PDB file of C-alpha atoms in Angstrom:
ATOM      1  CA  MET A   3     110.357  58.947  75.764  1.00 34.00           C
ATOM      2  CA  SER A   4     107.152  60.932  76.219  1.00 37.00           C
ATOM      3  CA  ALA A   5     107.339  62.099  72.608  1.00 43.00           C
ATOM      4  CA  GLN A   6     108.269  58.757  71.030  1.00 50.00           C
ATOM      5  CA  ARG A   7     107.468  55.468  72.739  1.00 61.00           C
ATOM      6  CA  ALA A   8     109.648  52.424  72.158  1.00 64.00           C
ATOM      7  CA  ALA A   9     109.027  48.764  72.917  1.00 66.00           C
ATOM      8  CA  GLN A  10     109.596  47.782  76.550  1.00 65.00           C
ATOM      9  CA  LEU A  11     112.216  45.092  76.088  1.00 59.00           C
ATOM     10  CA  GLU A  12     113.343  42.849  78.969  1.00 57.00           C
ATOM     11  CA  TYR A  13     110.310  43.978  80.977  1.00 62.00           C
ATOM     12  CA  SER A  14     110.643  41.225  83.587  1.00 60.00           C
ATOM     13  CA  GLU A  15     114.145  42.462  84.400  1.00 51.00           C
ATOM     14  CA  PHE A  16     112.845  45.713  85.897  1.00 56.00           C
ATOM     15  CA  GLN A  17     109.262  44.863  86.861  1.00 61.00           C
ATOM     16  CA  ALA A  18     109.550  42.373  89.712  1.00 60.00           C
ATOM     17  CA  ALA A  19     105.810  41.593  89.708  1.00 64.00           C
ATOM     18  CA  MET A  20     106.293  39.621  86.482  1.00 63.00           C
ATOM     19  CA  LEU A  21     108.447  37.133  88.423  1.00 72.00           C
ATOM     20  CA  ASP A  22     106.087  36.818  91.414  1.00 84.00           C
ATOM     21  CA  GLU A  23     105.083  33.222  90.744  1.00 90.00           C
ATOM     22  CA  ASP A  24     102.340  32.920  93.375  1.00 91.00           C
ATOM     23  CA  LYS A  25     100.638  36.121  92.249  1.00 90.00           C
ATOM     24  CA  ARG A  26     100.861  35.221  88.561  1.00 91.00           C
ATOM     25  CA  ARG A  27      99.407  31.775  89.174  1.00 94.00           C
ATOM     26  CA  ARG A  28      96.525  33.292  91.160  1.00 93.00           C
ATOM     27  CA  LYS A  29      95.831  35.573  88.213  1.00 94.00           C
ATOM     28  CA  ALA A  30      95.867  32.555  85.943  1.00 96.00           C
ATOM     29  CA  ALA A  31      93.339  30.751  88.148  1.00 96.00           C
ATOM     30  CA  LYS A  32      90.964  33.715  87.829  1.00 96.00           C
ATOM     31  CA  ILE A  33      91.442  33.857  84.053  1.00 97.00           C
ATOM     32  CA  ILE A  34      90.737  30.140  83.698  1.00 98.00           C
ATOM     33  CA  ALA A  35      87.665  30.387  85.932  1.00 97.00           C
ATOM     34  CA  VAL A  36      86.225  33.211  83.812  1.00 98.00           C
ATOM     35  CA  LEU A  37      86.902  31.245  80.633  1.00 98.00           C
ATOM     36  CA  ALA A  38      85.304  28.155  82.187  1.00 98.00           C
ATOM     37  CA  HIS A  39      82.145  30.126  82.955  1.00 98.00           C
ATOM     38  CA  PHE A  40      81.932  31.689  79.527  1.00 98.00           C
ATOM     39  CA  LEU A  41      82.528  28.352  77.776  1.00 98.00           C
ATOM     40  CA  GLY A  42      80.132  26.463  80.054  1.00 98.00           C
ATOM     41  CA  ARG A  43      82.923  24.262  81.413  1.00 98.00           C
ATOM     42  CA  GLU A  44      82.627  25.157  85.093  1.00 96.00           C
ATOM     43  CA  ASN A  45      82.034  21.544  86.081  1.00 95.00           C
ATOM     44  CA  ALA A  46      84.892  20.141  84.038  1.00 97.00           C
ATOM     45  CA  ASP A  47      87.890  18.559  85.716  1.00 97.00           C
ATOM     46  CA  PRO A  48      90.506  21.311  86.368  1.00 95.00           C
ATOM     47  CA  GLY A  49      92.833  19.593  83.941  1.00 97.00           C
ATOM     48  CA  GLU A  50      90.224  19.536  81.162  1.00 98.00           C
ATOM     49  CA  ILE A  51      88.717  23.040  81.227  1.00 98.00           C
ATOM     50  CA  LEU A  52      90.578  23.998  78.040  1.00 98.00           C
ATOM     51  CA  ALA A  53      90.650  20.493  76.581  1.00 98.00           C
ATOM     52  CA  GLY A  54      90.854  20.384  72.788  1.00 97.00           C
ATOM     53  CA  LEU A  55      91.660  24.085  72.441  1.00 98.00           C
ATOM     54  CA  THR A  56      94.688  25.906  71.055  1.00 98.00           C
ATOM     55  CA  VAL A  57      95.493  28.713  73.477  1.00 98.00           C
ATOM     56  CA  GLY A  58      97.793  31.737  73.200  1.00 98.00           C
ATOM     57  CA  ASP A  59      99.044  34.034  75.973  1.00 98.00           C
ATOM     58  CA  VAL A  60     100.080  37.347  74.390  1.00 98.00           C
ATOM     59  CA  GLY A  61     102.523  39.110  76.713  1.00 95.00           C
ATOM     60  CA  CYS A  62     103.459  35.917  78.550  1.00 94.00           C
ATOM     61  CA  SER A  63     106.821  37.121  79.960  1.00 91.00           C
ATOM     62  CA  ALA A  64     108.154  34.451  82.357  1.00 92.00           C
ATOM     63  CA  GLY A  65     105.378  32.042  81.422  1.00 96.00           C
ATOM     64  CA  PHE A  66     103.498  31.355  84.663  1.00 96.00           C
ATOM     65  CA  ILE A  67     100.058  32.089  83.213  1.00 97.00           C
ATOM     66  CA  ALA A  68     100.854  30.177  80.017  1.00 97.00           C
ATOM     67  CA  ASP A  69     101.902  27.205  82.121  1.00 98.00           C
ATOM     68  CA  GLU A  70      98.604  27.256  84.003  1.00 98.00           C
ATOM     69  CA  LEU A  71      96.691  27.425  80.713  1.00 98.00           C
ATOM     70  CA  ALA A  72      98.567  24.312  79.578  1.00 98.00           C
ATOM     71  CA  ARG A  73      97.801  22.567  82.877  1.00 98.00           C
ATOM     72  CA  ALA A  74      94.116  23.377  82.332  1.00 98.00           C
ATOM     73  CA  GLY A  75      94.167  20.920  79.464  1.00 98.00           C
ATOM     74  CA  ALA A  76      94.838  23.025  76.369  1.00 98.00           C
ATOM     75  CA  ALA A  77      95.693  20.854  73.391  1.00 98.00           C
ATOM     76  CA  ARG A  78      98.421  23.348  72.510  1.00 98.00           C
ATOM     77  CA  THR A  79      99.624  26.388  74.432  1.00 98.00           C
ATOM     78  CA  LEU A  80     101.685  29.237  72.983  1.00 98.00           C
ATOM     79  CA  GLY A  81     103.343  32.100  74.844  1.00 98.00           C
ATOM     80  CA  VAL A  82     104.298  35.268  72.969  1.00 97.00           C
ATOM     81  CA  ASP A  83     106.445  38.182  74.143  1.00 95.00           C
ATOM     82  CA  ILE A  84     109.361  40.445  73.250  1.00 93.00           C
ATOM     83  CA  ASP A  85     110.801  39.992  76.762  1.00 90.00           C
ATOM     84  CA  VAL A  86     113.774  37.782  75.832  1.00 90.00           C
ATOM     85  CA  PRO A  87     115.083  37.193  79.403  1.00 90.00           C
ATOM     86  CA  GLY A  88     111.555  36.330  80.520  1.00 90.00           C
ATOM     87  CA  LEU A  89     111.087  33.961  77.588  1.00 94.00           C
ATOM     88  CA  ARG A  90     114.387  32.224  78.376  1.00 93.00           C
ATOM     89  CA  LYS A  91     113.257  31.612  81.950  1.00 93.00           C
ATOM     90  CA  ALA A  92     109.871  30.437  80.696  1.00 95.00           C
ATOM     91  CA  ALA A  93     111.316  28.026  78.137  1.00 96.00           C
ATOM     92  CA  ASP A  94     113.752  26.567  80.670  1.00 96.00           C
ATOM     93  CA  ARG A  95     110.941  25.758  83.095  1.00 96.00           C
ATOM     94  CA  PHE A  96     107.851  25.174  80.968  1.00 97.00           C
ATOM     95  CA  GLY A  97     109.115  24.453  77.462  1.00 96.00           C
ATOM     96  CA  ALA A  98     107.907  20.851  77.620  1.00 97.00           C
ATOM     97  CA  ARG A  99     104.286  22.065  77.935  1.00 96.00           C
ATOM     98  CA  VAL A 100     104.305  25.481  76.238  1.00 98.00           C
ATOM     99  CA  GLY A 101     105.716  26.717  72.949  1.00 98.00           C
ATOM    100  CA  PHE A 102     107.311  30.129  73.512  1.00 97.00           C
ATOM    101  CA  VAL A 103     107.721  32.588  70.646  1.00 96.00           C
ATOM    102  CA  CYS A 104     109.612  35.873  70.570  1.00 96.00           C
ATOM    103  CA  ALA A 105     107.343  38.108  68.515  1.00 95.00           C
ATOM    104  CA  ASP A 106     105.599  41.464  68.566  1.00 93.00           C
ATOM    105  CA  GLY A 107     101.897  41.255  69.345  1.00 94.00           C
ATOM    106  CA  GLY A 108     101.076  43.403  66.343  1.00 95.00           C
ATOM    107  CA  THR A 109     102.505  40.804  63.943  1.00 96.00           C
ATOM    108  CA  LEU A 110     101.665  37.459  65.510  1.00 97.00           C
ATOM    109  CA  PRO A 111     103.336  34.559  63.672  1.00 97.00           C
ATOM    110  CA  PHE A 112     100.179  32.448  63.457  1.00 98.00           C
ATOM    111  CA  PRO A 113      97.784  31.702  60.587  1.00 98.00           C
ATOM    112  CA  ASP A 114      94.399  33.391  60.349  1.00 98.00           C
ATOM    113  CA  GLY A 115      91.781  31.861  62.628  1.00 98.00           C
ATOM    114  CA  SER A 116      94.211  29.375  64.178  1.00 98.00           C
ATOM    115  CA  LEU A 117      93.735  30.021  67.927  1.00 98.00           C
ATOM    116  CA  ASP A 118      90.679  29.070  69.959  1.00 98.00           C
ATOM    117  CA  VAL A 119      91.514  31.110  73.067  1.00 98.00           C
ATOM    118  CA  LEU A 120      93.699  34.183  73.523  1.00 98.00           C
ATOM    119  CA  VAL A 121      94.703  35.819  76.801  1.00 98.00           C
ATOM    120  CA  PHE A 122      95.754  39.485  76.896  1.00 98.00           C
ATOM    121  CA  ASN A 123      96.031  40.265  80.581  1.00 96.00           C
ATOM    122  CA  HIS A 124      97.168  43.732  81.718  1.00 94.00           C
ATOM    123  CA  ILE A 125      99.383  44.195  78.669  1.00 94.00           C
ATOM    124  CA  TYR A 126      97.802  46.842  76.439  1.00 96.00           C
ATOM    125  CA  GLU A 127      99.147  49.797  78.439  1.00 95.00           C
ATOM    126  CA  HIS A 128     102.723  48.604  77.847  1.00 93.00           C
ATOM    127  CA  VAL A 129     102.707  48.157  74.068  1.00 93.00           C
ATOM    128  CA  VAL A 130     103.500  50.848  71.529  1.00 92.00           C
ATOM    129  CA  ASP A 131     100.379  50.272  69.413  1.00 95.00           C
ATOM    130  CA  PRO A 132      97.646  48.386  71.295  1.00 96.00           C
ATOM    131  CA  ASP A 133      95.193  48.856  68.429  1.00 97.00           C
ATOM    132  CA  ALA A 134      97.543  46.929  66.142  1.00 97.00           C
ATOM    133  CA  VAL A 135      97.852  44.124  68.705  1.00 97.00           C
ATOM    134  CA  ILE A 136      94.081  43.896  69.119  1.00 98.00           C
ATOM    135  CA  GLY A 137      93.712  43.895  65.339  1.00 98.00           C
ATOM    136  CA  ASP A 138      96.149  41.023  64.876  1.00 98.00           C
ATOM    137  CA  MET A 139      94.574  39.026  67.688  1.00 98.00           C
ATOM    138  CA  HIS A 140      91.281  39.431  65.848  1.00 98.00           C
ATOM    139  CA  ARG A 141      92.976  37.999  62.753  1.00 98.00           C
ATOM    140  CA  VAL A 142      94.433  34.885  64.445  1.00 98.00           C
ATOM    141  CA  LEU A 143      91.395  34.146  66.632  1.00 98.00           C
ATOM    142  CA  ALA A 144      89.043  31.454  65.341  1.00 98.00           C
ATOM    143  CA  ASP A 145      85.567  32.586  64.309  1.00 98.00           C
ATOM    144  CA  ASP A 146      84.140  30.871  67.404  1.00 97.00           C
ATOM    145  CA  GLY A 147      87.190  31.751  69.523  1.00 98.00           C
ATOM    146  CA  VAL A 148      87.364  33.632  72.823  1.00 98.00           C
ATOM    147  CA  LEU A 149      89.640  36.477  73.902  1.00 98.00           C
ATOM    148  CA  TYR A 150      90.136  37.144  77.635  1.00 98.00           C
ATOM    149  CA  LEU A 151      91.109  40.721  78.504  1.00 98.00           C
ATOM    150  CA  GLY A 152      92.322  42.241  81.753  1.00 97.00           C
ATOM    151  CA  LEU A 153      92.258  45.998  81.122  1.00 98.00           C
ATOM    152  CA  GLY A 154      93.441  48.758  83.420  1.00 97.00           C
ATOM    153  CA  ASN A 155      91.391  51.957  83.462  1.00 97.00           C
ATOM    154  CA  ARG A 156      93.064  55.342  83.101  1.00 97.00           C
ATOM    155  CA  LEU A 157      90.591  56.781  85.623  1.00 97.00           C
ATOM    156  CA  GLY A 158      91.419  54.249  88.332  1.00 95.00           C
ATOM    157  CA  VAL A 159      92.677  56.392  91.202  1.00 95.00           C
ATOM    158  CA  MET A 160      95.734  54.328  92.224  1.00 95.00           C
ATOM    159  CA  GLU A 161      98.132  53.556  89.373  1.00 95.00           C
ATOM    160  CA  PRO A 162      98.829  49.799  89.635  1.00 92.00           C
ATOM    161  CA  HIS A 163     102.507  49.659  88.649  1.00 92.00           C
ATOM    162  CA  TYR A 164     103.989  52.504  90.669  1.00 93.00           C
ATOM    163  CA  LYS A 165     101.305  52.883  93.361  1.00 94.00           C
ATOM    164  CA  LEU A 166     101.023  56.634  92.900  1.00 97.00           C
ATOM    165  CA  PRO A 167      97.540  58.200  92.991  1.00 97.00           C
ATOM    166  CA  PHE A 168      96.247  59.867  89.816  1.00 97.00           C
ATOM    167  CA  LEU A 169      99.489  59.099  87.938  1.00 98.00           C
ATOM    168  CA  SER A 170      97.668  57.751  84.888  1.00 97.00           C
ATOM    169  CA  TYR A 171      95.513  60.907  84.723  1.00 97.00           C
ATOM    170  CA  LEU A 172      98.534  63.075  83.876  1.00 97.00           C
ATOM    171  CA  PRO A 173      99.964  64.029  80.463  1.00 95.00           C
ATOM    172  CA  PRO A 174     103.269  62.248  79.679  1.00 93.00           C
ATOM    173  CA  ALA A 175     105.697  64.992  80.693  1.00 94.00           C
ATOM    174  CA  ALA A 176     103.986  65.576  84.045  1.00 97.00           C
ATOM    175  CA  ALA A 177     103.781  61.814  84.662  1.00 97.00           C
ATOM    176  CA  ASP A 178     107.532  61.508  84.011  1.00 96.00           C
ATOM    177  CA  ARG A 179     108.238  64.212  86.589  1.00 97.00           C
ATOM    178  CA  TYR A 180     105.898  62.535  89.084  1.00 98.00           C
ATOM    179  CA  VAL A 181     107.589  59.100  88.960  1.00 96.00           C
ATOM    180  CA  ARG A 182     111.034  60.712  89.095  1.00 96.00           C
ATOM    181  CA  ALA A 183     110.067  62.836  92.103  1.00 97.00           C
ATOM    182  CA  PHE A 184     109.168  59.690  94.060  1.00 97.00           C
ATOM    183  CA  GLY A 185     112.123  57.676  92.797  1.00 95.00           C
ATOM    184  CA  ARG A 186     109.972  55.048  91.086  1.00 91.00           C
ATOM    185  CA  ALA A 187     111.357  55.320  87.529  1.00 89.00           C
ATOM    186  CA  ASP A 188     113.016  57.675  85.050  1.00 90.00           C
ATOM    187  CA  HIS A 189     109.961  57.756  82.798  1.00 91.00           C
ATOM    188  CA  TYR A 190     106.315  56.776  83.012  1.00 93.00           C
ATOM    189  CA  TYR A 191     105.954  54.561  79.996  1.00 92.00           C
ATOM    190  CA  GLU A 192     102.461  53.092  80.467  1.00 93.00           C
ATOM    191  CA  ARG A 193      99.514  54.593  78.586  1.00 95.00           C
ATOM    192  CA  PHE A 194      96.092  53.668  79.916  1.00 97.00           C
ATOM    193  CA  ARG A 195      92.757  54.374  78.261  1.00 97.00           C
ATOM    194  CA  THR A 196      89.372  55.219  79.680  1.00 97.00           C
ATOM    195  CA  ARG A 197      86.458  52.818  79.410  1.00 97.00           C
ATOM    196  CA  ARG A 198      85.267  54.681  76.329  1.00 96.00           C
ATOM    197  CA  GLY A 199      88.691  54.320  74.736  1.00 97.00           C
ATOM    198  CA  LEU A 200      88.782  50.611  75.548  1.00 98.00           C
ATOM    199  CA  ARG A 201      85.348  50.085  74.023  1.00 97.00           C
ATOM    200  CA  ARG A 202      86.581  51.805  70.875  1.00 97.00           C
ATOM    201  CA  MET A 203      89.700  49.612  70.879  1.00 98.00           C
ATOM    202  CA  LEU A 204      87.470  46.496  70.903  1.00 98.00           C
ATOM    203  CA  GLU A 205      85.009  47.757  68.311  1.00 97.00           C
ATOM    204  CA  ALA A 206      85.566  44.744  66.022  1.00 98.00           C
ATOM    205  CA  PHE A 207      84.529  42.338  68.799  1.00 98.00           C
ATOM    206  CA  HIS A 208      81.433  41.341  70.726  1.00 98.00           C
ATOM    207  CA  VAL A 209      82.291  41.899  74.396  1.00 98.00           C
ATOM    208  CA  TRP A 210      80.939  40.628  77.737  1.00 98.00           C
ATOM    209  CA  ASP A 211      81.854  42.349  81.009  1.00 98.00           C
ATOM    210  CA  TYR A 212      82.848  40.016  83.868  1.00 97.00           C
ATOM    211  CA  THR A 213      84.066  42.766  86.207  1.00 95.00           C
ATOM    212  CA  PHE A 214      81.135  42.790  88.625  1.00 94.00           C
ATOM    213  CA  PRO A 215      80.478  39.027  88.399  1.00 94.00           C
ATOM    214  CA  VAL A 216      84.023  38.400  89.650  1.00 94.00           C
ATOM    215  CA  LEU A 217      83.857  41.074  92.359  1.00 90.00           C
ATOM    216  CA  ALA A 218      80.462  39.906  93.634  1.00 90.00           C
ATOM    217  CA  SER A 219      81.301  36.174  93.517  1.00 90.00           C
ATOM    218  CA  PRO A 220      85.080  35.916  93.992  1.00 89.00           C
ATOM    219  CA  GLU A 221      84.835  32.361  95.302  1.00 88.00           C
ATOM    220  CA  ARG A 222      83.394  31.299  91.924  1.00 91.00           C
ATOM    221  CA  PHE A 223      86.333  32.853  90.081  1.00 93.00           C
ATOM    222  CA  ALA A 224      89.318  31.809  92.196  1.00 82.00           C
ATOM    223  CA  GLY A 225      89.467  35.318  93.627  1.00 71.00           C
ATOM    224  CA  GLY A 226      88.856  34.638  97.290  1.00 60.00           C
ATOM    225  CA  GLU A 227      91.801  36.829  98.291  1.00 57.00           C
ATOM    226  CA  LEU A 228      90.076  39.909  96.829  1.00 60.00           C
ATOM    227  CA  PHE A 229      87.907  40.487  99.897  1.00 59.00           C
ATOM    228  CA  PRO A 230      89.233  38.500 102.884  1.00 61.00           C
ATOM    229  CA  GLY A 231      87.736  38.362 106.386  1.00 64.00           C
ATOM    230  CA  PRO A 232      84.427  39.656 107.785  1.00 71.00           C
ATOM    231  CA  VAL A 233      84.755  43.044 106.067  1.00 65.00           C
ATOM    232  CA  GLY A 234      85.320  41.286 102.782  1.00 68.00           C
ATOM    233  CA  ARG A 235      82.253  39.136 103.304  1.00 71.00           C
ATOM    234  CA  ALA A 236      80.179  42.262 103.883  1.00 78.00           C
ATOM    235  CA  VAL A 237      81.591  43.831 100.699  1.00 73.00           C
ATOM    236  CA  ARG A 238      80.768  40.721  98.680  1.00 74.00           C
ATOM    237  CA  GLU A 239      77.218  40.585 100.021  1.00 79.00           C
ATOM    238  CA  THR A 240      76.705  44.285  99.307  1.00 84.00           C
ATOM    239  CA  LEU A 241      77.964  43.911  95.746  1.00 83.00           C
ATOM    240  CA  ALA A 242      75.775  40.864  95.188  1.00 82.00           C
ATOM    241  CA  ARG A 243      72.631  42.756  96.314  1.00 85.00           C
ATOM    242  CA  THR A 244      73.328  46.166  94.760  1.00 89.00           C
ATOM    243  CA  PRO A 245      71.072  46.968  91.771  1.00 90.00           C
ATOM    244  CA  ARG A 246      73.022  46.841  88.551  1.00 85.00           C
ATOM    245  CA  ALA A 247      71.976  50.391  87.683  1.00 88.00           C
ATOM    246  CA  ALA A 248      73.816  51.620  90.778  1.00 89.00           C
ATOM    247  CA  LEU A 249      76.909  49.612  89.878  1.00 89.00           C
ATOM    248  CA  HIS A 250      76.833  51.075  86.382  1.00 89.00           C
ATOM    249  CA  ALA A 251      77.484  54.489  87.903  1.00 91.00           C
ATOM    250  CA  LEU A 252      80.841  53.179  89.171  1.00 90.00           C
ATOM    251  CA  LEU A 253      82.007  51.807  85.832  1.00 91.00           C
ATOM    252  CA  PRO A 254      83.938  54.905  84.655  1.00 92.00           C
ATOM    253  CA  VAL A 255      86.289  54.708  87.682  1.00 92.00           C
ATOM    254  CA  VAL A 256      86.563  50.938  88.244  1.00 93.00           C
ATOM    255  CA  PRO A 257      90.360  50.346  88.218  1.00 94.00           C
ATOM    256  CA  THR A 258      90.294  47.126  86.161  1.00 95.00           C
ATOM    257  CA  TYR A 259      87.850  45.673  83.668  1.00 97.00           C
ATOM    258  CA  LEU A 260      87.604  41.936  83.027  1.00 97.00           C
ATOM    259  CA  TRP A 261      86.145  41.387  79.570  1.00 98.00           C
ATOM    260  CA  VAL A 262      85.595  38.383  77.329  1.00 98.00           C
ATOM    261  CA  ALA A 263      85.449  39.131  73.609  1.00 98.00           C
ATOM    262  CA  THR A 264      84.431  37.078  70.585  1.00 98.00           C
ATOM    263  CA  LYS A 265      84.512  37.665  66.820  1.00 97.00           C
ATOM    264  CA  THR A 266      80.961  36.417  66.331  1.00 97.00           C
ATOM    265  CA  PRO A 267      78.017  36.842  68.713  1.00 97.00           C
ATOM    266  CA  ARG A 268      78.165  34.379  71.612  1.00 97.00           C
ATOM    267  CA  ARG A 269      76.612  34.289  75.072  1.00 97.00           C
ATOM    268  CA  PRO A 270      78.139  33.054  78.346  1.00 98.00           C
ATOM    269  CA  LEU A 271      77.170  29.432  78.935  1.00 98.00           C
ATOM    270  CA  GLY A 272      77.943  29.243  82.663  1.00 97.00           C
ATOM    271  CA  GLY A 273      75.566  29.045  85.598  1.00 96.00           C
ATOM    272  CA  ALA A 274      73.578  31.841  87.234  1.00 96.00           C
ATOM    273  CA  LEU A 275      75.456  34.493  89.220  1.00 95.00           C
ATOM    274  CA  PRO A 276      74.271  37.175  91.686  1.00 92.00           C
ATOM    275  CA  GLN A 277      75.709  39.752  89.261  1.00 94.00           C
ATOM    276  CA  PRO A 278      75.666  38.157  85.790  1.00 96.00           C
ATOM    277  CA  PRO A 279      77.985  39.214  82.958  1.00 97.00           C
ATOM    278  CA  GLU A 280      76.574  41.923  80.706  1.00 97.00           C
ATOM    279  CA  PRO A 281      77.308  42.857  77.094  1.00 97.00           C
ATOM    280  CA  VAL A 282      79.543  45.882  76.542  1.00 97.00           C
ATOM    281  CA  ARG A 283      78.391  48.264  73.872  1.00 93.00           C
ATOM    282  CA  THR A 284      81.248  48.888  71.455  1.00 91.00           C
ATOM    283  CA  PRO A 285      81.131  51.747  68.908  1.00 81.00           C
TER     284      PRO A 285
END
């Protein structure tokens, strides 16, 4: 497996987090809030934020995020995955609102420029060829379209799937031994990239970084659970006041990046934030 990666079929069958409905819907609320800010639709009715737009969720699995995108008013919502059991569950529950398609992300079955919004949330590390998926999303995205990306960082200390520190730092063979030693899996399939590698992966796009805006203003982005209680309030206030230059020093080890990408130059249209989104320099 470490020498030759294969597609992770039936992912929802062995990764229980994909079937955690409450958690997936909270993620969807954050995604929609970021899109609303970028598109200047923050004040829209919740059921009209994506009104008039054709939206695709690449890596939709059991369909909870795709369902929320449909409920946010998308004119048409499409969910794409190779996870057949997940797609069956999704179609049974949400097929009246969402069109589900079994397809590889590197060969999306959509015409050029046909989608207004794409969501690719914590998926790239699972696919065999993320560059091919990004390339085909670029093809199907409209010229004025928007791509939302949730991207794990290889240099994040705690690996998010198996909760083992520094797991993603290791070469494949050592990572396989690590997950086996702790009884988490037979192989470590995921392949994360550093921030530099992610910037290179998105080189065909214009990218805005929403990582610190969301962390500093979680209530604006449906992320109130990120920093609960008095300690959380202190963290939020500190992040909101910290000079951006100081925050930049943390970027290489931030565990997750929240980026919005476009094919042509666009600027966020939402209101002022204590930590505003910033452009990401791509090679």
